[in-house]
């Protein structure tokens, strides 16, 4: 399915102006963003290519500093990391505490029952390891969301079609009370996908309602365990996926609503894609209605082209994939003539750039054309790529650059094939 998606996109140039969905190389769902150290880390689950029912075996991580250009960190955790799990790597949530990162996942255990596991790492980018070797909670429910209140008490909520919570101990991998079922207000229509947070003293529970097809709703309360008052629909039913799954964060003074749909070519309820919209709370703290867009969100700041940037950092990529790079991190692969990577808001400055260095590897050949503004915009230079002798035998290629001044959207437009792309850096004039 993904190859047909890539072919369709390459042939017709569809979605070329869009920045939603914010991942184009794989199908992703159930976004769980974490704000940490000046970046947003979006943990995503993954609809395997071509799936016609839930076929989900791992979780992926993407991150951004500017909400426009997302870096691919690859597979961050897999079903096989939980010896007791057999299927359904579904909607996760991750939270930092005490210098560690706790990664809660719903999976189907070998017993056949749905359960929630927890993995832990000392780095947000992993590696994560199963903390318990067994489920943390096992009452046939899914979709964990975790929240730490101002008094330090952590709560793990989860459920479909009922909403439960346990009070986590400070170790975040055990609990002292629960599971307790939360009494829901009339009209709530809770289905799944809870996301709990606190803002200005009010506890918000956003969730997916009225399966199928789902919309996104919310309720609020004055205590983390209710009672809650139903507040209405945030995102009406739309898109090509019968599920939706939200997450809400603030980052650098902006509020963001994450969700998923089936917006990539080949998209469906089992070939989903994570998206994000910016919104503003109403003055009374209520959340406005939010519609799905393909435009995405405004960039915060700009991207510096005079430091090393990863090739797998993109606002949009077309007809490429990513893979684990032998030199660390990820690289861009499956390059073919006509495929491209768009990087938004690149600040070349008033004097501009004079050269570009790209790190490439492969036995194929071709060229990387540097266009500004669009794939057919001003040609700033072309780096020729010849064989390096191996798909992970890396070399630097440098080419001259002209006309790259000011702040521009940068497009790496590929020709040829059989080579991979790891990172790039411009030199100023
Ligand atoms: O992605 C698998 C399941 O679909 C999630 O756990 C639910 O929230 C729904 O999005």
PDB file of C-alpha atoms in Angstrom, residues 83-185:
ATOM      1  CA  UNK A  83       7.808 -10.912  26.194  1.00  0.00           C
ATOM      2  CA  UNK A  84       4.249 -11.340  27.507  1.00  0.00           C
ATOM      3  CA  UNK A  85       2.534  -9.461  24.620  1.00  0.00           C
ATOM      4  CA  UNK A  86       1.355 -10.953  21.359  1.00  0.00           C
ATOM      5  CA  UNK A  87      -0.447  -8.233  19.336  1.00  0.00           C
ATOM      6  CA  UNK A  88      -1.852  -4.737  18.991  1.00  0.00           C
ATOM      7  CA  UNK A  89       0.823  -2.119  19.654  1.00  0.00           C
ATOM      8  CA  UNK A  90      -1.808   0.549  20.208  1.00  0.00           C
ATOM      9  CA  UNK A  91      -2.098   4.096  21.543  1.00  0.00           C
ATOM     10  CA  UNK A  92       0.770   4.981  23.919  1.00  0.00           C
ATOM     11  CA  UNK A  93       1.553   7.850  26.249  1.00  0.00           C
ATOM     12  CA  UNK A  94       4.933   8.851  27.624  1.00  0.00           C
ATOM     13  CA  UNK A  95       5.750  11.029  30.632  1.00  0.00           C
ATOM     14  CA  UNK A  96       9.044  12.225  32.126  1.00  0.00           C
ATOM     15  CA  UNK A  97       9.610  11.958  35.869  1.00  0.00           C
ATOM     16  CA  UNK A  98      12.692  11.882  38.098  1.00  0.00           C
ATOM     17  CA  UNK A  99      15.077  11.934  35.130  1.00  0.00           C
ATOM     18  CA  UNK A 100      13.388   8.942  33.501  1.00  0.00           C
ATOM     19  CA  UNK A 101      10.783   8.502  30.792  1.00  0.00           C
ATOM     20  CA  UNK A 102       7.838   6.166  31.312  1.00  0.00           C
ATOM     21  CA  UNK A 103       6.219   4.732  28.186  1.00  0.00           C
ATOM     22  CA  UNK A 104       2.730   3.276  28.764  1.00  0.00           C
ATOM     23  CA  UNK A 105       1.307   1.036  26.055  1.00  0.00           C
ATOM     24  CA  UNK A 106      -1.855  -0.978  25.497  1.00  0.00           C
ATOM     25  CA  UNK A 107      -1.242  -4.405  23.981  1.00  0.00           C
ATOM     26  CA  UNK A 108      -2.955  -7.750  23.752  1.00  0.00           C
ATOM     27  CA  UNK A 109      -1.222 -10.165  26.114  1.00  0.00           C
ATOM     28  CA  UNK A 110      -0.394 -13.778  25.260  1.00  0.00           C
ATOM     29  CA  UNK A 111      -3.425 -14.727  27.347  1.00  0.00           C
ATOM     30  CA  UNK A 112      -5.607 -12.886  24.817  1.00  0.00           C
ATOM     31  CA  UNK A 113      -6.591 -10.131  27.277  1.00  0.00           C
ATOM     32  CA  UNK A 114      -5.895  -6.465  26.606  1.00  0.00           C
ATOM     33  CA  UNK A 115      -3.431  -5.057  29.122  1.00  0.00           C
ATOM     34  CA  UNK A 116      -1.266  -2.032  29.770  1.00  0.00           C
ATOM     35  CA  UNK A 117       2.498  -2.330  30.004  1.00  0.00           C
ATOM     36  CA  UNK A 118       5.177   0.183  30.909  1.00  0.00           C
ATOM     37  CA  UNK A 119       8.667   0.602  29.518  1.00  0.00           C
ATOM     38  CA  UNK A 120      11.317   2.940  30.902  1.00  0.00           C
ATOM     39  CA  UNK A 121      14.389   4.774  29.645  1.00  0.00           C
ATOM     40  CA  UNK A 122      16.808   7.358  30.955  1.00  0.00           C
ATOM     41  CA  UNK A 123      16.622   9.178  27.597  1.00  0.00           C
ATOM     42  CA  UNK A 124      13.510  10.368  25.787  1.00  0.00           C
ATOM     43  CA  UNK A 125      14.830   8.838  22.564  1.00  0.00           C
ATOM     44  CA  UNK A 126      15.369   5.474  24.257  1.00  0.00           C
ATOM     45  CA  UNK A 127      16.283   2.704  24.362  1.00  0.00           C
ATOM     46  CA  UNK A 128      13.145   1.750  26.329  1.00  0.00           C
ATOM     47  CA  UNK A 129      12.931  -1.524  28.255  1.00  0.00           C
ATOM     48  CA  UNK A 130       9.904  -3.309  29.690  1.00  0.00           C
ATOM     49  CA  UNK A 131       9.982  -2.222  33.343  1.00  0.00           C
ATOM     50  CA  UNK A 132       8.085  -5.169  34.821  1.00  0.00           C
ATOM     51  CA  UNK A 133       8.235  -8.205  32.547  1.00  0.00           C
ATOM     52  CA  UNK A 134       4.443  -8.408  32.949  1.00  0.00           C
ATOM     53  CA  UNK A 135       1.454  -6.067  32.560  1.00  0.00           C
ATOM     54  CA  UNK A 136       1.133  -3.083  34.881  1.00  0.00           C
ATOM     55  CA  UNK A 137      -2.666  -3.187  34.642  1.00  0.00           C
ATOM     56  CA  UNK A 138      -4.625  -6.077  33.285  1.00  0.00           C
ATOM     57  CA  UNK A 139      -8.366  -5.535  33.182  1.00  0.00           C
ATOM     58  CA  UNK A 140      -9.007  -5.881  29.448  1.00  0.00           C
ATOM     59  CA  UNK A 141      -8.890  -2.159  28.711  1.00  0.00           C
ATOM     60  CA  UNK A 142      -6.785   0.018  26.409  1.00  0.00           C
ATOM     61  CA  UNK A 143      -5.544   3.559  25.719  1.00  0.00           C
ATOM     62  CA  UNK A 144      -3.497   4.750  28.699  1.00  0.00           C
ATOM     63  CA  UNK A 145      -3.059   8.435  29.476  1.00  0.00           C
ATOM     64  CA  UNK A 146      -0.906   9.551  32.375  1.00  0.00           C
ATOM     65  CA  UNK A 147      -1.000  12.775  34.343  1.00  0.00           C
ATOM     66  CA  UNK A 148       0.912  14.075  37.394  1.00  0.00           C
ATOM     67  CA  UNK A 149      -1.011  16.540  39.540  1.00  0.00           C
ATOM     68  CA  UNK A 150       0.549  19.537  41.297  1.00  0.00           C
ATOM     69  CA  UNK A 151       0.752  17.567  44.561  1.00  0.00           C
ATOM     70  CA  UNK A 152       2.921  14.932  42.846  1.00  0.00           C
ATOM     71  CA  UNK A 153       0.228  12.249  42.667  1.00  0.00           C
ATOM     72  CA  UNK A 154       0.359  10.476  39.296  1.00  0.00           C
ATOM     73  CA  UNK A 155      -2.759   9.008  37.711  1.00  0.00           C
ATOM     74  CA  UNK A 156      -2.931   6.446  34.929  1.00  0.00           C
ATOM     75  CA  UNK A 157      -6.291   6.606  33.139  1.00  0.00           C
ATOM     76  CA  UNK A 158      -7.381   4.203  30.436  1.00  0.00           C
ATOM     77  CA  UNK A 159     -10.411   2.487  29.040  1.00  0.00           C
ATOM     78  CA  UNK A 160     -12.764   1.496  26.248  1.00  0.00           C
ATOM     79  CA  UNK A 161     -15.715   1.783  26.663  1.00  0.00           C
ATOM     80  CA  UNK A 162     -15.438   2.695  30.362  1.00  0.00           C
ATOM     81  CA  UNK A 163     -12.930   5.095  31.876  1.00  0.00           C
ATOM     82  CA  UNK A 164     -10.739   3.780  34.700  1.00  0.00           C
ATOM     83  CA  UNK A 165      -7.828   5.109  36.692  1.00  0.00           C
ATOM     84  CA  UNK A 166      -5.189   3.867  39.070  1.00  0.00           C
ATOM     85  CA  UNK A 167      -3.119   6.040  41.389  1.00  0.00           C
ATOM     86  CA  UNK A 168       0.484   5.400  40.447  1.00  0.00           C
ATOM     87  CA  UNK A 169       3.204   5.275  43.070  1.00  0.00           C
ATOM     88  CA  UNK A 170       6.116   7.661  42.627  1.00  0.00           C
ATOM     89  CA  UNK A 171       8.108   4.876  40.936  1.00  0.00           C
ATOM     90  CA  UNK A 172       5.527   5.181  38.092  1.00  0.00           C
ATOM     91  CA  UNK A 173       5.585   1.404  37.566  1.00  0.00           C
ATOM     92  CA  UNK A 174       3.296   0.291  40.410  1.00  0.00           C
ATOM     93  CA  UNK A 175       0.040   1.537  41.889  1.00  0.00           C
ATOM     94  CA  UNK A 176      -1.495   1.680  45.297  1.00  0.00           C
ATOM     95  CA  UNK A 177      -5.152   2.227  44.552  1.00  0.00           C
ATOM     96  CA  UNK A 178      -7.535   1.038  41.873  1.00  0.00           C
ATOM     97  CA  UNK A 179      -8.504   0.239  39.210  1.00  0.00           C
ATOM     98  CA  UNK A 180     -11.436   2.553  39.854  1.00  0.00           C
ATOM     99  CA  UNK A 181     -14.160   3.235  37.300  1.00  0.00           C
ATOM    100  CA  UNK A 182     -14.921   6.941  36.781  1.00  0.00           C
ATOM    101  CA  UNK A 183     -18.569   7.881  36.766  1.00  0.00           C
ATOM    102  CA  UNK A 184     -19.217   9.734  33.503  1.00  0.00           C
ATOM    103  CA  UNK A 185     -21.695  12.584  33.015  1.00  0.00           C
TER     104      UNK A 185
END
